[in-house]
mmCIF file of N, CA and C in Angstrom:
data_model
loop_
_atom_site.group_PDB
_atom_site.id
_atom_site.type_symbol
_atom_site.label_atom_id
_atom_site.label_comp_id
_atom_site.label_asym_id
_atom_site.label_seq_id
_atom_site.Cartn_x
_atom_site.Cartn_y
_atom_site.Cartn_z
ATOM 1 N N ARG F 1 6.833 5.443 13.071
ATOM 2 C CA ARG F 1 7.674 6.063 12.070
ATOM 3 C C ARG F 1 8.894 5.227 11.889
ATOM 4 N N ILE F 2 9.326 5.044 10.623
ATOM 5 C CA ILE F 2 10.517 4.254 10.328
ATOM 6 C C ILE F 2 11.688 5.229 10.217
ATOM 7 N N LYS F 3 12.718 4.974 10.979
ATOM 8 C CA LYS F 3 13.874 5.883 11.018
ATOM 9 C C LYS F 3 15.181 5.169 10.733
ATOM 10 N N GLY F 4 16.193 5.996 10.568
ATOM 11 C CA GLY F 4 17.598 5.478 10.500
ATOM 12 C C GLY F 4 17.831 4.627 9.288
ATOM 13 N N GLU F 5 18.614 3.572 9.511
ATOM 14 C CA GLU F 5 19.078 2.726 8.431
ATOM 15 C C GLU F 5 17.906 2.056 7.702
ATOM 16 N N ALA F 6 16.856 1.648 8.442
ATOM 17 C CA ALA F 6 15.684 1.031 7.794
ATOM 18 C C ALA F 6 15.064 1.983 6.818
ATOM 19 N N HIS F 7 14.961 3.260 7.134
ATOM 20 C CA HIS F 7 14.401 4.272 6.253
ATOM 21 C C HIS F 7 15.304 4.466 5.035
ATOM 22 N N ASP F 8 16.624 4.522 5.271
ATOM 23 C CA ASP F 8 17.593 4.757 4.188
ATOM 24 C C ASP F 8 17.608 3.617 3.141
ATOM 25 N N LYS F 9 17.319 2.410 3.583
ATOM 26 C CA LYS F 9 17.325 1.269 2.682
ATOM 27 C C LYS F 9 15.973 0.834 2.146
ATOM 28 N N MET F 10 14.937 1.623 2.445
ATOM 29 C CA MET F 10 13.568 1.296 2.048
ATOM 30 C C MET F 10 13.451 1.357 0.552
ATOM 31 N N LYS F 11 12.947 0.222 -0.036
ATOM 32 C CA LYS F 11 12.588 0.161 -1.467
ATOM 33 C C LYS F 11 11.114 -0.266 -1.460
ATOM 34 N N ILE F 12 10.281 0.612 -2.059
ATOM 35 C CA ILE F 12 8.844 0.429 -1.991
ATOM 36 C C ILE F 12 8.272 0.046 -3.368
ATOM 37 N N ALA F 13 7.414 -0.999 -3.410
ATOM 38 C CA ALA F 13 6.657 -1.385 -4.573
ATOM 39 C C ALA F 13 5.282 -0.816 -4.406
ATOM 40 N N VAL F 14 4.859 0.120 -5.193
ATOM 41 C CA VAL F 14 3.568 0.758 -5.094
ATOM 42 C C VAL F 14 2.577 0.083 -6.059
ATOM 43 N N PHE F 15 1.630 -0.647 -5.523
ATOM 44 C CA PHE F 15 0.622 -1.372 -6.351
ATOM 45 C C PHE F 15 -0.516 -0.469 -6.699
ATOM 46 N N SER F 16 -1.301 -0.843 -7.665
ATOM 47 C CA SER F 16 -2.465 -0.072 -8.110
ATOM 48 C C SER F 16 -2.067 1.324 -8.519
ATOM 49 N N ALA F 17 -0.954 1.396 -9.232
ATOM 50 C CA ALA F 17 -0.354 2.699 -9.554
ATOM 51 C C ALA F 17 -0.844 3.251 -10.914
ATOM 52 N N ALA F 18 -2.077 3.721 -10.906
ATOM 53 C CA ALA F 18 -2.617 4.361 -12.102
ATOM 54 C C ALA F 18 -1.807 5.627 -12.378
ATOM 55 N N ALA F 19 -2.042 6.224 -13.484
ATOM 56 C CA ALA F 19 -1.282 7.430 -13.892
ATOM 57 C C ALA F 19 -1.323 8.545 -12.844
ATOM 58 N N TYR F 20 -2.502 8.789 -12.276
ATOM 59 C CA TYR F 20 -2.623 9.863 -11.291
ATOM 60 C C TYR F 20 -1.832 9.519 -9.995
ATOM 61 N N VAL F 21 -1.734 8.264 -9.693
ATOM 62 C CA VAL F 21 -0.951 7.826 -8.520
ATOM 63 C C VAL F 21 0.530 8.059 -8.786
ATOM 64 N N ARG F 22 0.980 7.654 -9.951
ATOM 65 C CA ARG F 22 2.385 7.856 -10.291
ATOM 66 C C ARG F 22 2.758 9.357 -10.263
ATOM 67 N N GLU F 23 1.865 10.198 -10.838
ATOM 68 C CA GLU F 23 2.117 11.631 -10.871
ATOM 69 C C GLU F 23 2.319 12.200 -9.457
ATOM 70 N N PHE F 24 1.417 11.862 -8.567
ATOM 71 C CA PHE F 24 1.461 12.447 -7.246
ATOM 72 C C PHE F 24 2.489 11.784 -6.291
ATOM 73 N N MET F 25 2.772 10.499 -6.549
ATOM 74 C CA MET F 25 3.689 9.840 -5.608
ATOM 75 C C MET F 25 5.166 9.813 -6.056
ATOM 76 N N GLN F 26 5.397 10.235 -7.322
ATOM 77 C CA GLN F 26 6.786 10.210 -7.810
ATOM 78 C C GLN F 26 7.734 11.058 -6.921
ATOM 79 N N PRO F 27 7.381 12.251 -6.502
ATOM 80 C CA PRO F 27 8.301 12.974 -5.599
ATOM 81 C C PRO F 27 8.623 12.242 -4.314
ATOM 82 N N LEU F 28 7.655 11.592 -3.749
ATOM 83 C CA LEU F 28 7.881 10.805 -2.537
ATOM 84 C C LEU F 28 8.760 9.619 -2.814
ATOM 85 N N LEU F 29 8.476 8.899 -3.886
ATOM 86 C CA LEU F 29 9.212 7.681 -4.211
ATOM 87 C C LEU F 29 10.683 8.028 -4.570
ATOM 88 N N SER F 30 10.941 9.205 -5.069
ATOM 89 C CA SER F 30 12.303 9.567 -5.433
ATOM 90 C C SER F 30 13.176 9.711 -4.202
ATOM 91 N N ARG F 31 12.590 9.761 -3.016
ATOM 92 C CA ARG F 31 13.315 9.756 -1.757
ATOM 93 C C ARG F 31 13.768 8.369 -1.335
ATOM 94 N N PHE F 32 13.227 7.329 -2.037
ATOM 95 C CA PHE F 32 13.576 5.970 -1.697
ATOM 96 C C PHE F 32 14.123 5.283 -2.973
ATOM 97 N N PRO F 33 15.371 5.435 -3.284
ATOM 98 C CA PRO F 33 15.969 4.884 -4.524
ATOM 99 C C PRO F 33 15.699 3.382 -4.629
ATOM 100 N N GLY F 34 15.354 2.938 -5.826
ATOM 101 C CA GLY F 34 15.063 1.553 -6.050
ATOM 102 C C GLY F 34 13.603 1.233 -5.938
ATOM 103 N N SER F 35 12.791 2.199 -5.503
ATOM 104 C CA SER F 35 11.354 1.963 -5.407
ATOM 105 C C SER F 35 10.748 2.019 -6.801
ATOM 106 N N PHE F 36 9.564 1.426 -6.938
ATOM 107 C CA PHE F 36 8.945 1.368 -8.264
ATOM 108 C C PHE F 36 7.436 1.237 -8.204
ATOM 109 N N PHE F 37 6.790 1.482 -9.327
ATOM 110 C CA PHE F 37 5.341 1.395 -9.397
ATOM 111 C C PHE F 37 4.953 0.081 -10.092
ATOM 112 N N VAL F 38 3.795 -0.466 -9.694
ATOM 113 C CA VAL F 38 3.180 -1.663 -10.318
ATOM 114 C C VAL F 38 1.748 -1.236 -10.629
ATOM 115 N N GLU F 39 1.425 -1.229 -11.912
ATOM 116 C CA GLU F 39 0.090 -0.774 -12.322
ATOM 117 C C GLU F 39 -1.031 -1.657 -11.837
ATOM 118 N N GLU F 40 -0.796 -2.963 -11.782
ATOM 119 C CA GLU F 40 -1.858 -3.923 -11.464
ATOM 120 C C GLU F 40 -2.273 -3.806 -9.998
ATOM 121 N N PHE F 41 -3.532 -4.235 -9.759
ATOM 122 C CA PHE F 41 -3.979 -4.450 -8.369
ATOM 123 C C PHE F 41 -3.090 -5.524 -7.752
ATOM 124 N N CYS F 42 -2.968 -5.475 -6.441
ATOM 125 C CA CYS F 42 -2.241 -6.530 -5.770
ATOM 126 C C CYS F 42 -3.194 -7.661 -5.434
ATOM 127 N N ASN F 43 -2.835 -8.878 -5.838
ATOM 128 C CA ASN F 43 -3.549 -10.077 -5.500
ATOM 129 C C ASN F 43 -2.622 -11.248 -5.569
ATOM 130 N N ALA F 44 -3.104 -12.432 -5.392
ATOM 131 C CA ALA F 44 -2.283 -13.627 -5.357
ATOM 132 C C ALA F 44 -1.488 -13.817 -6.669
ATOM 133 N N SER F 45 -2.018 -13.377 -7.780
ATOM 134 C CA SER F 45 -1.252 -13.605 -9.055
ATOM 135 C C SER F 45 -0.344 -12.430 -9.406
ATOM 136 N N THR F 46 -0.421 -11.321 -8.669
ATOM 137 C CA THR F 46 0.454 -10.188 -8.988
ATOM 138 C C THR F 46 1.467 -9.894 -7.882
ATOM 139 N N ALA F 47 1.291 -10.480 -6.691
ATOM 140 C CA ALA F 47 2.102 -10.184 -5.506
ATOM 141 C C ALA F 47 3.583 -10.380 -5.810
ATOM 142 N N HIS F 48 3.913 -11.299 -6.647
ATOM 143 C CA HIS F 48 5.341 -11.537 -6.982
ATOM 144 C C HIS F 48 6.029 -10.301 -7.606
ATOM 145 N N ARG F 49 5.248 -9.383 -8.096
ATOM 146 C CA ARG F 49 5.776 -8.158 -8.748
ATOM 147 C C ARG F 49 6.525 -7.242 -7.735
ATOM 148 N N CYS F 50 6.449 -7.600 -6.469
ATOM 149 C CA CYS F 50 7.135 -6.802 -5.404
ATOM 150 C C CYS F 50 8.625 -7.171 -5.365
ATOM 151 N N GLU F 51 9.095 -8.071 -6.195
ATOM 152 C CA GLU F 51 10.497 -8.518 -6.218
ATOM 153 C C GLU F 51 11.443 -7.322 -6.174
ATOM 154 N N GLY F 52 12.368 -7.344 -5.215
ATOM 155 C CA GLY F 52 13.333 -6.254 -5.072
ATOM 156 C C GLY F 52 12.971 -5.217 -4.038
ATOM 157 N N ALA F 53 11.720 -5.263 -3.598
ATOM 158 C CA ALA F 53 11.276 -4.253 -2.590
ATOM 159 C C ALA F 53 11.245 -4.904 -1.197
ATOM 160 N N ASN F 54 11.421 -4.027 -0.204
ATOM 161 C CA ASN F 54 11.294 -4.534 1.195
ATOM 162 C C ASN F 54 10.064 -3.939 1.849
ATOM 163 N N ALA F 55 9.321 -3.161 1.061
ATOM 164 C CA ALA F 55 8.034 -2.597 1.513
ATOM 165 C C ALA F 55 7.079 -2.541 0.362
ATOM 166 N N VAL F 56 5.783 -2.638 0.597
ATOM 167 C CA VAL F 56 4.794 -2.485 -0.429
ATOM 168 C C VAL F 56 3.783 -1.418 0.020
ATOM 169 N N CYS F 57 3.255 -0.695 -0.946
ATOM 170 C CA CYS F 57 2.266 0.315 -0.712
ATOM 171 C C CYS F 57 1.025 -0.093 -1.465
ATOM 172 N N LEU F 58 -0.061 -0.366 -0.694
ATOM 173 C CA LEU F 58 -1.317 -0.880 -1.235
ATOM 174 C C LEU F 58 -2.419 0.131 -1.158
ATOM 175 N N PHE F 59 -3.442 -0.049 -2.023
ATOM 176 C CA PHE F 59 -4.587 0.858 -2.018
ATOM 177 C C PHE F 59 -5.838 0.041 -1.518
ATOM 178 N N VAL F 60 -6.936 0.678 -1.516
ATOM 179 C CA VAL F 60 -8.148 0.147 -0.871
ATOM 180 C C VAL F 60 -8.615 -1.146 -1.439
ATOM 181 N N ASN F 61 -8.502 -1.445 -2.716
ATOM 182 C CA ASN F 61 -8.993 -2.695 -3.284
ATOM 183 C C ASN F 61 -7.911 -3.731 -3.470
ATOM 184 N N ASP F 62 -6.697 -3.457 -3.003
ATOM 185 C CA ASP F 62 -5.638 -4.474 -3.094
ATOM 186 C C ASP F 62 -5.835 -5.559 -2.040
ATOM 187 N N ASP F 63 -5.372 -6.759 -2.376
ATOM 188 C CA ASP F 63 -5.540 -7.912 -1.513
ATOM 189 C C ASP F 63 -4.260 -8.098 -0.717
ATOM 190 N N ALA F 64 -4.425 -8.199 0.600
ATOM 191 C CA ALA F 64 -3.243 -8.545 1.479
ATOM 192 C C ALA F 64 -3.689 -9.723 2.352
ATOM 193 N N SER F 65 -4.233 -10.707 1.699
ATOM 194 C CA SER F 65 -4.623 -11.917 2.413
ATOM 195 C C SER F 65 -3.358 -12.726 2.788
ATOM 196 N N ARG F 66 -3.555 -13.757 3.517
ATOM 197 C CA ARG F 66 -2.456 -14.601 3.947
ATOM 198 C C ARG F 66 -1.550 -15.066 2.800
ATOM 199 N N SER F 67 -2.146 -15.523 1.739
ATOM 200 C CA SER F 67 -1.332 -16.023 0.564
ATOM 201 C C SER F 67 -0.538 -14.893 -0.031
ATOM 202 N N VAL F 68 -1.074 -13.711 -0.076
ATOM 203 C CA VAL F 68 -0.333 -12.545 -0.651
ATOM 204 C C VAL F 68 0.781 -12.161 0.316
ATOM 205 N N LEU F 69 0.481 -12.117 1.588
ATOM 206 C CA LEU F 69 1.513 -11.787 2.593
ATOM 207 C C LEU F 69 2.620 -12.836 2.599
ATOM 208 N N GLU F 70 2.269 -14.083 2.390
ATOM 209 C CA GLU F 70 3.289 -15.158 2.313
ATOM 210 C C GLU F 70 4.231 -14.895 1.150
ATOM 211 N N GLU F 71 3.651 -14.499 0.010
ATOM 212 C CA GLU F 71 4.526 -14.175 -1.164
ATOM 213 C C GLU F 71 5.388 -12.973 -0.873
ATOM 214 N N PHE F 72 4.824 -11.942 -0.224
ATOM 215 C CA PHE F 72 5.621 -10.791 0.179
ATOM 216 C C PHE F 72 6.783 -11.219 1.073
ATOM 217 N N ARG F 73 6.494 -12.087 2.042
ATOM 218 C CA ARG F 73 7.510 -12.553 2.991
ATOM 219 C C ARG F 73 8.612 -13.297 2.230
ATOM 220 N N LEU F 74 8.255 -14.139 1.321
ATOM 221 C CA LEU F 74 9.255 -14.862 0.537
ATOM 222 C C LEU F 74 10.125 -13.931 -0.314
ATOM 223 N N LYS F 75 9.578 -12.803 -0.707
ATOM 224 C CA LYS F 75 10.350 -11.807 -1.509
ATOM 225 C C LYS F 75 11.095 -10.836 -0.707
ATOM 226 N N GLY F 76 10.969 -10.913 0.672
ATOM 227 C CA GLY F 76 11.714 -10.016 1.579
ATOM 228 C C GLY F 76 11.020 -8.768 2.054
ATOM 229 N N VAL F 77 9.716 -8.676 1.817
ATOM 230 C CA VAL F 77 8.927 -7.484 2.280
ATOM 231 C C VAL F 77 8.722 -7.602 3.767
ATOM 232 N N ARG F 78 9.033 -6.481 4.446
ATOM 233 C CA ARG F 78 8.852 -6.412 5.900
ATOM 234 C C ARG F 78 7.829 -5.368 6.327
ATOM 235 N N VAL F 79 7.442 -4.441 5.421
ATOM 236 C CA VAL F 79 6.540 -3.372 5.748
ATOM 237 C C VAL F 79 5.435 -3.301 4.717
ATOM 238 N N VAL F 80 4.164 -3.214 5.183
ATOM 239 C CA VAL F 80 2.995 -3.056 4.322
ATOM 240 C C VAL F 80 2.441 -1.655 4.659
ATOM 241 N N LEU F 81 2.477 -0.771 3.625
ATOM 242 C CA LEU F 81 1.941 0.582 3.790
ATOM 243 C C LEU F 81 0.631 0.645 3.100
ATOM 244 N N LEU F 82 -0.356 1.221 3.756
ATOM 245 C CA LEU F 82 -1.710 1.341 3.167
ATOM 246 C C LEU F 82 -1.989 2.804 2.915
ATOM 247 N N ARG F 83 -2.345 3.137 1.710
ATOM 248 C CA ARG F 83 -2.737 4.517 1.424
ATOM 249 C C ARG F 83 -4.270 4.629 1.388
ATOM 250 N N CYS F 84 -4.802 4.188 2.500
ATOM 251 C CA CYS F 84 -6.241 4.190 2.760
ATOM 252 C C CYS F 84 -6.456 3.995 4.254
ATOM 253 N N ALA F 85 -7.658 4.304 4.706
ATOM 254 C CA ALA F 85 -7.900 4.186 6.180
ATOM 255 C C ALA F 85 -8.230 2.785 6.560
ATOM 256 N N GLY F 86 -8.936 2.049 5.710
ATOM 257 C CA GLY F 86 -9.335 0.690 6.081
ATOM 258 C C GLY F 86 -8.210 -0.304 5.977
ATOM 259 N N PHE F 87 -8.284 -1.312 6.795
ATOM 260 C CA PHE F 87 -7.326 -2.392 6.706
ATOM 261 C C PHE F 87 -8.013 -3.775 6.746
ATOM 262 N N ASP F 88 -9.256 -3.807 6.343
ATOM 263 C CA ASP F 88 -10.001 -5.052 6.381
ATOM 264 C C ASP F 88 -9.552 -6.049 5.351
ATOM 265 N N ARG F 89 -8.778 -5.635 4.385
ATOM 266 C CA ARG F 89 -8.281 -6.537 3.344
ATOM 267 C C ARG F 89 -6.850 -7.087 3.690
ATOM 268 N N VAL F 90 -6.418 -6.750 4.905
ATOM 269 C CA VAL F 90 -5.080 -7.194 5.367
ATOM 270 C C VAL F 90 -5.287 -8.284 6.432
ATOM 271 N N ASP F 91 -4.684 -9.405 6.235
ATOM 272 C CA ASP F 91 -4.713 -10.457 7.239
ATOM 273 C C ASP F 91 -3.709 -10.080 8.346
ATOM 274 N N MET F 92 -4.195 -9.373 9.357
ATOM 275 C CA MET F 92 -3.335 -8.852 10.418
ATOM 276 C C MET F 92 -2.669 -9.960 11.213
ATOM 277 N N HIS F 93 -3.350 -11.090 11.393
ATOM 278 C CA HIS F 93 -2.757 -12.211 12.106
ATOM 279 C C HIS F 93 -1.548 -12.725 11.345
ATOM 280 N N ALA F 94 -1.700 -12.945 10.020
ATOM 281 C CA ALA F 94 -0.594 -13.399 9.182
ATOM 282 C C ALA F 94 0.552 -12.386 9.198
ATOM 283 N N ALA F 95 0.225 -11.084 9.094
ATOM 284 C CA ALA F 95 1.249 -10.042 9.102
ATOM 285 C C ALA F 95 2.066 -10.114 10.385
ATOM 286 N N GLN F 96 1.375 -10.292 11.490
ATOM 287 C CA GLN F 96 2.065 -10.403 12.800
ATOM 288 C C GLN F 96 2.930 -11.632 12.811
ATOM 289 N N GLU F 97 2.353 -12.753 12.383
ATOM 290 C CA GLU F 97 3.069 -14.016 12.393
ATOM 291 C C GLU F 97 4.352 -13.948 11.529
ATOM 292 N N PHE F 98 4.270 -13.192 10.422
ATOM 293 C CA PHE F 98 5.409 -13.063 9.520
ATOM 294 C C PHE F 98 6.359 -11.937 9.945
ATOM 295 N N GLY F 99 6.056 -11.264 11.034
ATOM 296 C CA GLY F 99 6.901 -10.160 11.519
ATOM 297 C C GLY F 99 6.857 -8.915 10.642
ATOM 298 N N MET F 100 5.727 -8.715 10.013
ATOM 299 C CA MET F 100 5.554 -7.525 9.145
ATOM 300 C C MET F 100 4.915 -6.383 9.910
ATOM 301 N N THR F 101 5.369 -5.182 9.606
ATOM 302 C CA THR F 101 4.784 -3.985 10.161
ATOM 303 C C THR F 101 3.714 -3.478 9.167
ATOM 304 N N VAL F 102 2.511 -3.192 9.647
ATOM 305 C CA VAL F 102 1.474 -2.669 8.792
ATOM 306 C C VAL F 102 1.155 -1.243 9.234
ATOM 307 N N LEU F 103 1.286 -0.300 8.335
ATOM 308 C CA LEU F 103 1.021 1.142 8.596
ATOM 309 C C LEU F 103 -0.104 1.598 7.673
ATOM 310 N N ARG F 104 -1.007 2.408 8.248
ATOM 311 C CA ARG F 104 -2.135 2.876 7.448
ATOM 312 C C ARG F 104 -2.440 4.354 7.787
ATOM 313 N N VAL F 105 -3.316 4.946 6.980
ATOM 314 C CA VAL F 105 -3.783 6.288 7.233
ATOM 315 C C VAL F 105 -4.892 6.117 8.262
ATOM 316 N N PRO F 106 -4.724 6.575 9.480
ATOM 317 C CA PRO F 106 -5.724 6.328 10.500
ATOM 318 C C PRO F 106 -7.064 7.032 10.242
ATOM 319 N N ALA F 107 -7.063 8.193 9.612
ATOM 320 C CA ALA F 107 -8.276 8.927 9.270
ATOM 321 C C ALA F 107 -7.912 10.028 8.281
ATOM 322 N N TYR F 108 -8.784 10.231 7.352
ATOM 323 C CA TYR F 108 -8.610 11.322 6.431
ATOM 324 C C TYR F 108 -9.949 11.676 5.830
ATOM 325 N N SER F 109 -10.111 12.948 5.555
ATOM 326 C CA SER F 109 -11.309 13.445 4.890
ATOM 327 C C SER F 109 -12.582 12.814 5.431
ATOM 328 N N PRO F 110 -12.818 12.861 6.725
ATOM 329 C CA PRO F 110 -13.986 12.215 7.330
ATOM 330 C C PRO F 110 -15.332 12.716 6.819
ATOM 331 N N TYR F 111 -15.359 13.883 6.244
ATOM 332 C CA TYR F 111 -16.608 14.429 5.710
ATOM 333 C C TYR F 111 -16.843 14.202 4.253
ATOM 334 N N ALA F 112 -15.815 13.659 3.557
ATOM 335 C CA ALA F 112 -15.866 13.545 2.100
ATOM 336 C C ALA F 112 -17.061 12.726 1.621
ATOM 337 N N VAL F 113 -17.329 11.598 2.247
ATOM 338 C CA VAL F 113 -18.421 10.715 1.794
ATOM 339 C C VAL F 113 -19.768 11.466 1.995
ATOM 340 N N ALA F 114 -19.982 12.054 3.139
ATOM 341 C CA ALA F 114 -21.221 12.755 3.357
ATOM 342 C C ALA F 114 -21.347 13.940 2.364
ATOM 343 N N GLU F 115 -20.303 14.655 2.137
ATOM 344 C CA GLU F 115 -20.384 15.781 1.209
ATOM 345 C C GLU F 115 -20.687 15.331 -0.202
ATOM 346 N N HIS F 116 -20.042 14.207 -0.594
ATOM 347 C CA HIS F 116 -20.341 13.644 -1.928
ATOM 348 C C HIS F 116 -21.802 13.186 -2.049
ATOM 349 N N ALA F 117 -22.334 12.585 -0.993
ATOM 350 C CA ALA F 117 -23.744 12.109 -0.994
ATOM 351 C C ALA F 117 -24.653 13.275 -1.117
ATOM 352 N N VAL F 118 -24.391 14.326 -0.370
ATOM 353 C CA VAL F 118 -25.247 15.577 -0.492
ATOM 354 C C VAL F 118 -25.173 16.179 -1.879
ATOM 355 N N SER F 119 -23.959 16.217 -2.422
ATOM 356 C CA SER F 119 -23.793 16.756 -3.765
ATOM 357 C C SER F 119 -24.563 15.956 -4.777
ATOM 358 N N LEU F 120 -24.552 14.599 -4.651
ATOM 359 C CA LEU F 120 -25.344 13.824 -5.593
ATOM 360 C C LEU F 120 -26.826 14.060 -5.443
ATOM 361 N N VAL F 121 -27.324 14.211 -4.195
ATOM 362 C CA VAL F 121 -28.730 14.516 -3.987
ATOM 363 C C VAL F 121 -29.087 15.854 -4.622
ATOM 364 N N MET F 122 -28.232 16.794 -4.527
ATOM 365 C CA MET F 122 -28.468 18.157 -5.091
ATOM 366 C C MET F 122 -28.572 18.163 -6.597
ATOM 367 N N THR F 123 -28.046 17.097 -7.246
ATOM 368 C CA THR F 123 -28.123 17.055 -8.710
ATOM 369 C C THR F 123 -29.472 16.456 -9.197
ATOM 370 N N LEU F 124 -30.267 15.929 -8.267
ATOM 371 C CA LEU F 124 -31.573 15.340 -8.648
ATOM 372 C C LEU F 124 -32.587 16.397 -9.011
#
């Protein structure tokens, strides 16, 4: 958990911010003045859009490869927040090398995929 002065100065760039994401995350983001949404997926050609943020919030299809993390580092990003359980798209070695903290959702809705699969079968 990020506390104290680091929390108070947190400015978050939220990538892959579709309309539903903005709707649900706006109350949270209002607690971090200067934070903003980026509609595009995060990748090597959009990573620069984090300008002014010291944290980024990524979704499941966003790219956090070494080149993206390097761009984040150059822009002053120190924290990568994942709003998904998986972190296979994050170069953890590069994040550690660059001194970045990576936080993720460790588990959520563990039955959702199975329930969805059964629901689809039931429609046949």
